[in-house]
mmCIF file with all atom_site columns, C-alpha atoms in Angstrom:
data_model
loop_
_atom_site.group_PDB
_atom_site.id
_atom_site.type_symbol
_atom_site.label_atom_id
_atom_site.label_alt_id
_atom_site.label_comp_id
_atom_site.label_asym_id
_atom_site.label_entity_id
_atom_site.label_seq_id
_atom_site.pdbx_PDB_ins_code
_atom_site.Cartn_x
_atom_site.Cartn_y
_atom_site.Cartn_z
_atom_site.occupancy
_atom_site.B_iso_or_equiv
_atom_site.pdbx_formal_charge
_atom_site.auth_seq_id
_atom_site.auth_comp_id
_atom_site.auth_asym_id
_atom_site.auth_atom_id
_atom_site.pdbx_PDB_model_num
ATOM 1   C CA . MET A 1 1   ? -31.342 18.813  23.313  1.00 48.00 ? 1   MET A CA 1
ATOM 2   C CA . SER A 1 2   ? -30.313 15.115  23.375  1.00 49.00 ? 2   SER A CA 1
ATOM 3   C CA . HIS A 1 3   ? -30.505 15.026  19.611  1.00 52.00 ? 3   HIS A CA 1
ATOM 4   C CA . LEU A 1 4   ? -28.027 17.886  19.296  1.00 51.00 ? 4   LEU A CA 1
ATOM 5   C CA . SER A 1 5   ? -25.645 16.335  21.827  1.00 51.00 ? 5   SER A CA 1
ATOM 6   C CA . THR A 1 6   ? -25.694 13.089  19.926  1.00 50.00 ? 6   THR A CA 1
ATOM 7   C CA . ALA A 1 7   ? -25.393 14.820  16.396  1.00 54.00 ? 7   ALA A CA 1
ATOM 8   C CA . ALA A 1 8   ? -22.350 16.787  17.468  1.00 56.00 ? 8   ALA A CA 1
ATOM 9   C CA . PRO A 1 9   ? -19.970 14.062  18.590  1.00 61.00 ? 9   PRO A CA 1
ATOM 10  C CA . SER A 1 10  ? -20.963 12.143  15.372  1.00 82.00 ? 10  SER A CA 1
ATOM 11  C CA . ALA A 1 11  ? -19.836 15.104  13.281  1.00 81.00 ? 11  ALA A CA 1
ATOM 12  C CA . GLN A 1 12  ? -16.677 15.394  15.272  1.00 84.00 ? 12  GLN A CA 1
ATOM 13  C CA . ASN A 1 13  ? -15.973 11.817  14.667  1.00 86.00 ? 13  ASN A CA 1
ATOM 14  C CA . ARG A 1 14  ? -16.540 12.137  11.031  1.00 88.00 ? 14  ARG A CA 1
ATOM 15  C CA . ALA A 1 15  ? -14.268 15.164  10.862  1.00 89.00 ? 15  ALA A CA 1
ATOM 16  C CA . ARG A 1 16  ? -11.439 13.184  12.806  1.00 88.00 ? 16  ARG A CA 1
ATOM 17  C CA . ARG A 1 17  ? -11.785 10.321  10.449  1.00 90.00 ? 17  ARG A CA 1
ATOM 18  C CA . VAL A 1 18  ? -11.581 12.298  7.346   1.00 93.00 ? 18  VAL A CA 1
ATOM 19  C CA . ALA A 1 19  ? -8.528  14.140  8.817   1.00 92.00 ? 19  ALA A CA 1
ATOM 20  C CA . ARG A 1 20  ? -6.921  10.793  9.680   1.00 92.00 ? 20  ARG A CA 1
ATOM 21  C CA . VAL A 1 21  ? -7.436  9.525   6.230   1.00 95.00 ? 21  VAL A CA 1
ATOM 22  C CA . GLY A 1 22  ? -5.934  12.662  4.776   1.00 96.00 ? 22  GLY A CA 1
ATOM 23  C CA . VAL A 1 23  ? -2.918  12.499  6.973   1.00 94.00 ? 23  VAL A CA 1
ATOM 24  C CA . ILE A 1 24  ? -2.303  8.866   6.150   1.00 95.00 ? 24  ILE A CA 1
ATOM 25  C CA . ALA A 1 25  ? -2.650  9.539   2.484   1.00 97.00 ? 25  ALA A CA 1
ATOM 26  C CA . ALA A 1 26  ? -0.269  12.464  2.517   1.00 97.00 ? 26  ALA A CA 1
ATOM 27  C CA . VAL A 1 27  ? 2.368   10.563  4.537   1.00 96.00 ? 27  VAL A CA 1
ATOM 28  C CA . TYR A 1 28  ? 2.235   7.527   2.121   1.00 96.00 ? 28  TYR A CA 1
ATOM 29  C CA . ALA A 1 29  ? 2.465   9.638   -0.920  1.00 95.00 ? 29  ALA A CA 1
ATOM 30  C CA . ALA A 1 30  ? 5.318   11.807  0.476   1.00 95.00 ? 30  ALA A CA 1
ATOM 31  C CA . LEU A 1 31  ? 7.250   8.618   1.622   1.00 93.00 ? 31  LEU A CA 1
ATOM 32  C CA . THR A 1 32  ? 6.749   7.020   -1.815  1.00 90.00 ? 32  THR A CA 1
ATOM 33  C CA . LEU A 1 33  ? 8.052   10.042  -3.640  1.00 88.00 ? 33  LEU A CA 1
ATOM 34  C CA . VAL A 1 34  ? 11.100  10.481  -1.409  1.00 88.00 ? 34  VAL A CA 1
ATOM 35  C CA . ALA A 1 35  ? 11.855  6.891   -1.866  1.00 84.00 ? 35  ALA A CA 1
ATOM 36  C CA . LEU A 1 36  ? 11.606  7.319   -5.589  1.00 80.00 ? 36  LEU A CA 1
ATOM 37  C CA . LEU A 1 37  ? 14.255  10.198  -5.371  1.00 79.00 ? 37  LEU A CA 1
ATOM 38  C CA . PHE A 1 38  ? 16.649  8.167   -3.327  1.00 77.00 ? 38  PHE A CA 1
ATOM 39  C CA . LEU A 1 39  ? 16.096  4.676   -4.447  1.00 71.00 ? 39  LEU A CA 1
ATOM 40  C CA . GLY A 1 40  ? 15.232  5.132   -8.144  1.00 66.00 ? 40  GLY A CA 1
ATOM 41  C CA . SER A 1 41  ? 14.051  1.947   -9.879  1.00 61.00 ? 41  SER A CA 1
ATOM 42  C CA . LEU A 1 42  ? 14.183  0.110   -6.592  1.00 63.00 ? 42  LEU A CA 1
ATOM 43  C CA . ALA A 1 43  ? 11.100  2.134   -5.520  1.00 63.00 ? 43  ALA A CA 1
ATOM 44  C CA . TRP A 1 44  ? 9.219   1.572   -8.808  1.00 65.00 ? 44  TRP A CA 1
ATOM 45  C CA . GLY A 1 45  ? 11.078  -0.886  -10.951 1.00 63.00 ? 45  GLY A CA 1
ATOM 46  C CA . PRO A 1 46  ? 10.764  -4.646  -11.738 1.00 66.00 ? 46  PRO A CA 1
ATOM 47  C CA . VAL A 1 47  ? 12.256  -5.495  -8.397  1.00 71.00 ? 47  VAL A CA 1
ATOM 48  C CA . GLN A 1 48  ? 11.012  -2.886  -6.000  1.00 77.00 ? 48  GLN A CA 1
ATOM 49  C CA . PHE A 1 49  ? 10.950  -2.124  -2.321  1.00 83.00 ? 49  PHE A CA 1
ATOM 50  C CA . ARG A 1 50  ? 8.438   0.470   -1.837  1.00 87.00 ? 50  ARG A CA 1
ATOM 51  C CA . VAL A 1 51  ? 9.094   1.466   1.892   1.00 91.00 ? 51  VAL A CA 1
ATOM 52  C CA . SER A 1 52  ? 5.872   3.493   2.051   1.00 93.00 ? 52  SER A CA 1
ATOM 53  C CA . GLU A 1 53  ? 3.945   0.071   1.975   1.00 94.00 ? 53  GLU A CA 1
ATOM 54  C CA . ALA A 1 54  ? 5.189   -0.345  5.495   1.00 95.00 ? 54  ALA A CA 1
ATOM 55  C CA . LEU A 1 55  ? 2.439   2.041   6.412   1.00 96.00 ? 55  LEU A CA 1
ATOM 56  C CA . CYS A 1 56  ? -0.183  -0.610  5.748   1.00 96.00 ? 56  CYS A CA 1
ATOM 57  C CA . ALA A 1 57  ? 0.784   -1.729  9.365   1.00 96.00 ? 57  ALA A CA 1
ATOM 58  C CA . LEU A 1 58  ? -1.482  1.075   10.352  1.00 95.00 ? 58  LEU A CA 1
ATOM 59  C CA . ALA A 1 59  ? -4.588  -0.940  8.980   1.00 96.00 ? 59  ALA A CA 1
ATOM 60  C CA . LEU A 1 60  ? -3.720  -3.037  12.287  1.00 95.00 ? 60  LEU A CA 1
ATOM 61  C CA . LEU A 1 61  ? -4.813  -0.016  14.171  1.00 94.00 ? 61  LEU A CA 1
ATOM 62  C CA . THR A 1 62  ? -7.723  1.683   12.254  1.00 94.00 ? 62  THR A CA 1
ATOM 63  C CA . ALA A 1 63  ? -9.957  1.057   9.518   1.00 95.00 ? 63  ALA A CA 1
ATOM 64  C CA . ASP A 1 64  ? -9.294  4.573   8.222   1.00 95.00 ? 64  ASP A CA 1
ATOM 65  C CA . ALA A 1 65  ? -6.069  3.469   6.934   1.00 96.00 ? 65  ALA A CA 1
ATOM 66  C CA . VAL A 1 66  ? -7.660  1.597   4.149   1.00 97.00 ? 66  VAL A CA 1
ATOM 67  C CA . PRO A 1 67  ? -8.911  4.515   2.350   1.00 97.00 ? 67  PRO A CA 1
ATOM 68  C CA . GLY A 1 68  ? -5.991  6.670   3.445   1.00 97.00 ? 68  GLY A CA 1
ATOM 69  C CA . LEU A 1 69  ? -3.392  4.274   2.058   1.00 97.00 ? 69  LEU A CA 1
ATOM 70  C CA . ALA A 1 70  ? -5.441  3.771   -1.230  1.00 97.00 ? 70  ALA A CA 1
ATOM 71  C CA . LEU A 1 71  ? -5.634  7.520   -1.679  1.00 97.00 ? 71  LEU A CA 1
ATOM 72  C CA . GLY A 1 72  ? -1.951  8.113   -1.019  1.00 97.00 ? 72  GLY A CA 1
ATOM 73  C CA . CYS A 1 73  ? -0.929  5.271   -3.391  1.00 95.00 ? 73  CYS A CA 1
ATOM 74  C CA . ALA A 1 74  ? -3.230  6.875   -6.019  1.00 96.00 ? 74  ALA A CA 1
ATOM 75  C CA . ILE A 1 75  ? -1.631  10.356  -5.459  1.00 95.00 ? 75  ILE A CA 1
ATOM 76  C CA . ALA A 1 76  ? 1.894   8.922   -5.643  1.00 92.00 ? 76  ALA A CA 1
ATOM 77  C CA . ASN A 1 77  ? 1.318   7.100   -8.801  1.00 88.00 ? 77  ASN A CA 1
ATOM 78  C CA . VAL A 1 78  ? -0.176  9.981   -10.571 1.00 91.00 ? 78  VAL A CA 1
ATOM 79  C CA . ALA A 1 79  ? 2.943   11.964  -9.368  1.00 89.00 ? 79  ALA A CA 1
ATOM 80  C CA . ASN A 1 80  ? 5.189   9.237   -10.909 1.00 82.00 ? 80  ASN A CA 1
ATOM 81  C CA . ILE A 1 81  ? 3.483   9.601   -14.280 1.00 82.00 ? 81  ILE A CA 1
ATOM 82  C CA . VAL A 1 82  ? 4.452   13.203  -14.241 1.00 82.00 ? 82  VAL A CA 1
ATOM 83  C CA . LEU A 1 83  ? 7.907   12.605  -13.037 1.00 77.00 ? 83  LEU A CA 1
ATOM 84  C CA . SER A 1 84  ? 8.757   9.463   -15.147 1.00 70.00 ? 84  SER A CA 1
ATOM 85  C CA . GLY A 1 85  ? 6.710   10.451  -18.328 1.00 68.00 ? 85  GLY A CA 1
ATOM 86  C CA . THR A 1 86  ? 5.154   7.061   -18.535 1.00 67.00 ? 86  THR A CA 1
ATOM 87  C CA . GLY A 1 87  ? 1.980   8.634   -19.828 1.00 70.00 ? 87  GLY A CA 1
ATOM 88  C CA . MET A 1 88  ? -1.299  6.551   -20.148 1.00 75.00 ? 88  MET A CA 1
ATOM 89  C CA . LEU A 1 89  ? 0.580   3.443   -19.301 1.00 74.00 ? 89  LEU A CA 1
ATOM 90  C CA . GLY A 1 90  ? 1.265   4.799   -15.922 1.00 78.00 ? 90  GLY A CA 1
ATOM 91  C CA . MET A 1 91  ? -2.588  4.831   -15.425 1.00 89.00 ? 91  MET A CA 1
ATOM 92  C CA . LEU A 1 92  ? -2.208  1.005   -14.969 1.00 88.00 ? 92  LEU A CA 1
ATOM 93  C CA . ASP A 1 93  ? -0.186  1.596   -11.860 1.00 86.00 ? 93  ASP A CA 1
ATOM 94  C CA . VAL A 1 94  ? -2.650  4.332   -10.644 1.00 91.00 ? 94  VAL A CA 1
ATOM 95  C CA . VAL A 1 95  ? -5.640  1.885   -11.060 1.00 94.00 ? 95  VAL A CA 1
ATOM 96  C CA . PHE A 1 96  ? -4.329  -1.513  -10.215 1.00 94.00 ? 96  PHE A CA 1
ATOM 97  C CA . GLY A 1 97  ? -1.384  -0.552  -8.025  1.00 92.00 ? 97  GLY A CA 1
ATOM 98  C CA . THR A 1 98  ? -3.881  1.425   -6.003  1.00 95.00 ? 98  THR A CA 1
ATOM 99  C CA . LEU A 1 99  ? -6.227  -1.509  -5.897  1.00 96.00 ? 99  LEU A CA 1
ATOM 100 C CA . ALA A 1 100 ? -3.445  -3.902  -4.613  1.00 96.00 ? 100 ALA A CA 1
ATOM 101 C CA . THR A 1 101 ? -2.706  -1.405  -1.937  1.00 96.00 ? 101 THR A CA 1
ATOM 102 C CA . ALA A 1 102 ? -6.411  -1.125  -0.924  1.00 97.00 ? 102 ALA A CA 1
ATOM 103 C CA . ILE A 1 103 ? -7.013  -4.800  -0.929  1.00 98.00 ? 103 ILE A CA 1
ATOM 104 C CA . GLY A 1 104 ? -3.899  -5.582  0.867   1.00 97.00 ? 104 GLY A CA 1
ATOM 105 C CA . ALA A 1 105 ? -4.738  -2.955  3.774   1.00 97.00 ? 105 ALA A CA 1
ATOM 106 C CA . PHE A 1 106 ? -8.333  -4.100  3.922   1.00 98.00 ? 106 PHE A CA 1
ATOM 107 C CA . ILE A 1 107 ? -7.054  -7.778  4.509   1.00 98.00 ? 107 ILE A CA 1
ATOM 108 C CA . THR A 1 108 ? -4.667  -6.472  7.171   1.00 98.00 ? 108 THR A CA 1
ATOM 109 C CA . TRP A 1 109 ? -7.674  -4.632  8.977   1.00 97.00 ? 109 TRP A CA 1
ATOM 110 C CA . ARG A 1 110 ? -9.709  -7.718  8.826   1.00 97.00 ? 110 ARG A CA 1
ATOM 111 C CA . LEU A 1 111 ? -7.066  -9.957  10.264  1.00 97.00 ? 111 LEU A CA 1
ATOM 112 C CA . ARG A 1 112 ? -5.710  -7.369  12.640  1.00 95.00 ? 112 ARG A CA 1
ATOM 113 C CA . ARG A 1 113 ? -6.005  -9.605  15.756  1.00 94.00 ? 113 ARG A CA 1
ATOM 114 C CA . ARG A 1 114 ? -3.181  -11.660 14.259  1.00 96.00 ? 114 ARG A CA 1
ATOM 115 C CA . PRO A 1 115 ? -0.548  -9.132  13.087  1.00 95.00 ? 115 PRO A CA 1
ATOM 116 C CA . ALA A 1 116 ? 2.041   -11.366 11.515  1.00 95.00 ? 116 ALA A CA 1
ATOM 117 C CA . LEU A 1 117 ? -0.638  -13.112 9.488   1.00 97.00 ? 117 LEU A CA 1
ATOM 118 C CA . ALA A 1 118 ? -2.410  -9.813  8.727   1.00 98.00 ? 118 ALA A CA 1
ATOM 119 C CA . LEU A 1 119 ? 0.486   -8.312  7.050   1.00 97.00 ? 119 LEU A CA 1
ATOM 120 C CA . LEU A 1 120 ? 0.652   -11.102 4.480   1.00 97.00 ? 120 LEU A CA 1
ATOM 121 C CA . GLY A 1 121 ? -2.462  -9.272  2.979   1.00 97.00 ? 121 GLY A CA 1
ATOM 122 C CA . PRO A 1 122 ? -0.294  -6.629  1.150   1.00 97.00 ? 122 PRO A CA 1
ATOM 123 C CA . VAL A 1 123 ? 2.303   -9.232  0.172   1.00 97.00 ? 123 VAL A CA 1
ATOM 124 C CA . VAL A 1 124 ? -0.324  -11.473 -1.560  1.00 97.00 ? 124 VAL A CA 1
ATOM 125 C CA . ALA A 1 125 ? -2.360  -8.605  -3.013  1.00 97.00 ? 125 ALA A CA 1
ATOM 126 C CA . ASN A 1 126 ? 0.619   -7.166  -4.600  1.00 95.00 ? 126 ASN A CA 1
ATOM 127 C CA . ALA A 1 127 ? 2.318   -10.293 -5.646  1.00 94.00 ? 127 ALA A CA 1
ATOM 128 C CA . LEU A 1 128 ? -0.831  -11.306 -7.554  1.00 96.00 ? 128 LEU A CA 1
ATOM 129 C CA . ILE A 1 129 ? -2.049  -7.908  -9.060  1.00 95.00 ? 129 ILE A CA 1
ATOM 130 C CA . VAL A 1 130 ? 1.014   -5.984  -9.848  1.00 91.00 ? 130 VAL A CA 1
ATOM 131 C CA . PRO A 1 131 ? 2.665   -8.796  -12.263 1.00 90.00 ? 131 PRO A CA 1
ATOM 132 C CA . ALA A 1 132 ? -0.500  -8.753  -14.281 1.00 90.00 ? 132 ALA A CA 1
ATOM 133 C CA . TYR A 1 133 ? 0.326   -5.238  -15.779 1.00 88.00 ? 133 TYR A CA 1
ATOM 134 C CA . LEU A 1 134 ? 3.923   -5.116  -15.155 1.00 80.00 ? 134 LEU A CA 1
ATOM 135 C CA . PRO A 1 135 ? 5.228   -6.348  -18.642 1.00 78.00 ? 135 PRO A CA 1
ATOM 136 C CA . LEU A 1 136 ? 3.212   -3.507  -20.171 1.00 79.00 ? 136 LEU A CA 1
ATOM 137 C CA . LEU A 1 137 ? 4.566   -0.978  -17.758 1.00 75.00 ? 137 LEU A CA 1
ATOM 138 C CA . LEU A 1 138 ? 8.321   -2.342  -18.203 1.00 72.00 ? 138 LEU A CA 1
ATOM 139 C CA . GLN A 1 139 ? 8.101   -2.021  -21.838 1.00 71.00 ? 139 GLN A CA 1
ATOM 140 C CA . GLY A 1 140 ? 6.741   1.592   -21.623 1.00 69.00 ? 140 GLY A CA 1
ATOM 141 C CA . ILE A 1 141 ? 9.836   2.515   -19.527 1.00 67.00 ? 141 ILE A CA 1
ATOM 142 C CA . GLY A 1 142 ? 12.392  0.902   -21.735 1.00 70.00 ? 142 GLY A CA 1
ATOM 143 C CA . PHE A 1 143 ? 12.698  -2.821  -20.504 1.00 70.00 ? 143 PHE A CA 1
ATOM 144 C CA . TYR A 1 144 ? 12.399  -5.266  -23.302 1.00 71.00 ? 144 TYR A CA 1
ATOM 145 C CA . THR A 1 145 ? 13.605  -8.516  -21.567 1.00 76.00 ? 145 THR A CA 1
ATOM 146 C CA . ILE A 1 146 ? 12.684  -10.089 -18.372 1.00 72.00 ? 146 ILE A CA 1
ATOM 147 C CA . PRO A 1 147 ? 15.158  -8.567  -15.760 1.00 69.00 ? 147 PRO A CA 1
ATOM 148 C CA . PHE A 1 148 ? 18.267  -10.653 -15.083 1.00 65.00 ? 148 PHE A CA 1
ATOM 149 C CA . THR A 1 149 ? 17.597  -12.865 -18.169 1.00 71.00 ? 149 THR A CA 1
ATOM 150 C CA . ASN A 1 150 ? 17.658  -12.680 -22.143 1.00 76.00 ? 150 ASN A CA 1
ATOM 151 C CA . ILE A 1 151 ? 14.048  -13.599 -22.464 1.00 74.00 ? 151 ILE A CA 1
ATOM 152 C CA . ALA A 1 152 ? 12.132  -11.108 -24.396 1.00 75.00 ? 152 ALA A CA 1
ATOM 153 C CA . ILE A 1 153 ? 9.013   -9.670  -22.638 1.00 74.00 ? 153 ILE A CA 1
ATOM 154 C CA . ASP A 1 154 ? 7.052   -9.852  -25.765 1.00 75.00 ? 154 ASP A CA 1
ATOM 155 C CA . GLY A 1 155 ? 5.425   -13.231 -26.138 1.00 76.00 ? 155 GLY A CA 1
ATOM 156 C CA . ALA A 1 156 ? 6.712   -14.306 -22.662 1.00 79.00 ? 156 ALA A CA 1
ATOM 157 C CA . TYR A 1 157 ? 3.725   -13.176 -20.446 1.00 83.00 ? 157 TYR A CA 1
ATOM 158 C CA . PRO A 1 158 ? 3.531   -16.316 -18.193 1.00 86.00 ? 158 PRO A CA 1
ATOM 159 C CA . ALA A 1 159 ? 7.354   -16.128 -17.513 1.00 86.00 ? 159 ALA A CA 1
ATOM 160 C CA . MET A 1 160 ? 7.074   -12.381 -16.915 1.00 84.00 ? 160 MET A CA 1
ATOM 161 C CA . TYR A 1 161 ? 4.206   -12.877 -14.558 1.00 89.00 ? 161 TYR A CA 1
ATOM 162 C CA . ALA A 1 162 ? 6.152   -15.658 -12.687 1.00 90.00 ? 162 ALA A CA 1
ATOM 163 C CA . PHE A 1 163 ? 9.186   -13.293 -12.424 1.00 87.00 ? 163 PHE A CA 1
ATOM 164 C CA . GLY A 1 164 ? 6.889   -10.520 -11.105 1.00 87.00 ? 164 GLY A CA 1
ATOM 165 C CA . LEU A 1 165 ? 4.995   -12.777 -8.602  1.00 92.00 ? 165 LEU A CA 1
ATOM 166 C CA . VAL A 1 166 ? 8.204   -13.704 -7.018  1.00 92.00 ? 166 VAL A CA 1
ATOM 167 C CA . ALA A 1 167 ? 9.930   -10.341 -7.243  1.00 90.00 ? 167 ALA A CA 1
ATOM 168 C CA . THR A 1 168 ? 7.086   -8.347  -6.134  1.00 91.00 ? 168 THR A CA 1
ATOM 169 C CA . GLY A 1 169 ? 6.193   -10.680 -3.347  1.00 94.00 ? 169 GLY A CA 1
ATOM 170 C CA . ILE A 1 170 ? 9.708   -10.823 -1.964  1.00 94.00 ? 170 ILE A CA 1
ATOM 171 C CA . GLY A 1 171 ? 10.076  -7.066  -2.188  1.00 92.00 ? 171 GLY A CA 1
ATOM 172 C CA . GLU A 1 172 ? 6.801   -6.588  -0.360  1.00 94.00 ? 172 GLU A CA 1
ATOM 173 C CA . ALA A 1 173 ? 7.489   -9.139  2.168   1.00 96.00 ? 173 ALA A CA 1
ATOM 174 C CA . VAL A 1 174 ? 10.756  -7.509  3.126   1.00 95.00 ? 174 VAL A CA 1
ATOM 175 C CA . VAL A 1 175 ? 9.051   -4.156  3.532   1.00 95.00 ? 175 VAL A CA 1
ATOM 176 C CA . MET A 1 176 ? 6.136   -5.486  5.582   1.00 97.00 ? 176 MET A CA 1
ATOM 177 C CA . TYR A 1 177 ? 8.160   -7.799  7.883   1.00 97.00 ? 177 TYR A CA 1
ATOM 178 C CA . VAL A 1 178 ? 11.497  -5.647  8.216   1.00 96.00 ? 178 VAL A CA 1
ATOM 179 C CA . LEU A 1 179 ? 9.662   -2.326  8.493   1.00 96.00 ? 179 LEU A CA 1
ATOM 180 C CA . GLY A 1 180 ? 6.041   -2.614  8.945   1.00 96.00 ? 180 GLY A CA 1
ATOM 181 C CA . LEU A 1 181 ? 5.819   -5.301  11.784  1.00 96.00 ? 181 LEU A CA 1
ATOM 182 C CA . PRO A 1 182 ? 8.395   -3.469  13.951  1.00 96.00 ? 182 PRO A CA 1
ATOM 183 C CA . LEU A 1 183 ? 6.478   -0.127  13.191  1.00 95.00 ? 183 LEU A CA 1
ATOM 184 C CA . ASN A 1 184 ? 3.238   -1.728  14.442  1.00 94.00 ? 184 ASN A CA 1
ATOM 185 C CA . ARG A 1 185 ? 5.075   -2.940  17.529  1.00 93.00 ? 185 ARG A CA 1
ATOM 186 C CA . ALA A 1 186 ? 6.562   0.388   18.214  1.00 94.00 ? 186 ALA A CA 1
ATOM 187 C CA . LEU A 1 187 ? 3.125   2.179   17.666  1.00 91.00 ? 187 LEU A CA 1
ATOM 188 C CA . SER A 1 188 ? 1.325   -0.452  19.806  1.00 88.00 ? 188 SER A CA 1
ATOM 189 C CA . ARG A 1 189 ? 3.148   0.980   22.775  1.00 87.00 ? 189 ARG A CA 1
ATOM 190 C CA . THR A 1 190 ? 1.938   4.380   22.431  1.00 87.00 ? 190 THR A CA 1
ATOM 191 C CA . SER A 1 191 ? -1.230  6.256   23.219  1.00 83.00 ? 191 SER A CA 1
ATOM 192 C CA . LEU A 1 192 ? -1.903  6.491   19.453  1.00 75.00 ? 192 LEU A CA 1
ATOM 193 C CA . ALA A 1 193 ? -2.815  2.816   19.206  1.00 76.00 ? 193 ALA A CA 1
ATOM 194 C CA . ARG A 1 194 ? -5.089  3.134   22.243  1.00 73.00 ? 194 ARG A CA 1
ATOM 195 C CA . SER A 1 195 ? -6.884  6.199   20.864  1.00 71.00 ? 195 SER A CA 1
ATOM 196 C CA . LEU A 1 196 ? -7.422  4.475   17.581  1.00 69.00 ? 196 LEU A CA 1
ATOM 197 C CA . ALA A 1 197 ? -8.664  1.259   19.197  1.00 64.00 ? 197 ALA A CA 1
ATOM 198 C CA . ASP A 1 198 ? -11.078 3.330   21.255  1.00 48.00 ? 198 ASP A CA 1
ATOM 199 C CA . GLU A 1 199 ? -12.937 4.724   18.233  1.00 54.00 ? 199 GLU A CA 1
ATOM 200 C CA . PRO A 1 200 ? -16.508 3.313   18.439  1.00 46.00 ? 200 PRO A CA 1
ATOM 201 C CA . ALA A 1 201 ? -16.964 3.439   14.724  1.00 42.00 ? 201 ALA A CA 1
ATOM 202 C CA . GLU A 1 202 ? -13.927 1.245   14.197  1.00 45.00 ? 202 GLU A CA 1
ATOM 203 C CA . ARG A 1 203 ? -14.764 -1.756  16.347  1.00 44.00 ? 203 ARG A CA 1
ATOM 204 C CA . GLY A 1 204 ? -15.499 -4.881  14.600  1.00 45.00 ? 204 GLY A CA 1
#
């Protein structure tokens, strides 16, 4: 009898966590696609403000945000391939953009007791990873010079990486601290934050 009573809550907990991952993924993907419709290249271009990245603040509350955000990012990036016609080049964003979001969210979760520092995780991860494939992606969508300059992308990888490092880092920092930090502060005053913090599987 005791075995059954232990197994049931465990199964319920797993189901709740799977549902939570799915909801976070759906919200991230939907927000990203809405931003693409209204912000255009500012959501996906060389200088970008992906407002959905503010949801990385959820990793301050629950470890389930890490797979949820990664899944949502992958879904959004696959959808962007269809919408923008970037073809196989878009797979770079699916793989490495998703990796950047996952690493950033994981760092946020690990440093969650210091929110202002923790939100640097997505900033650093995106600033370091995204510029590594950005030149190829930009050429695939019709950019042939480093934005705001006359420097050809071809043969100027270090300069393009430096541009991407600064541009991506600034864009991500704006999103995380102008949107993500206030989002965390607002959520921390709700019962949602308390319920997530009380999950035994997520203490650490």
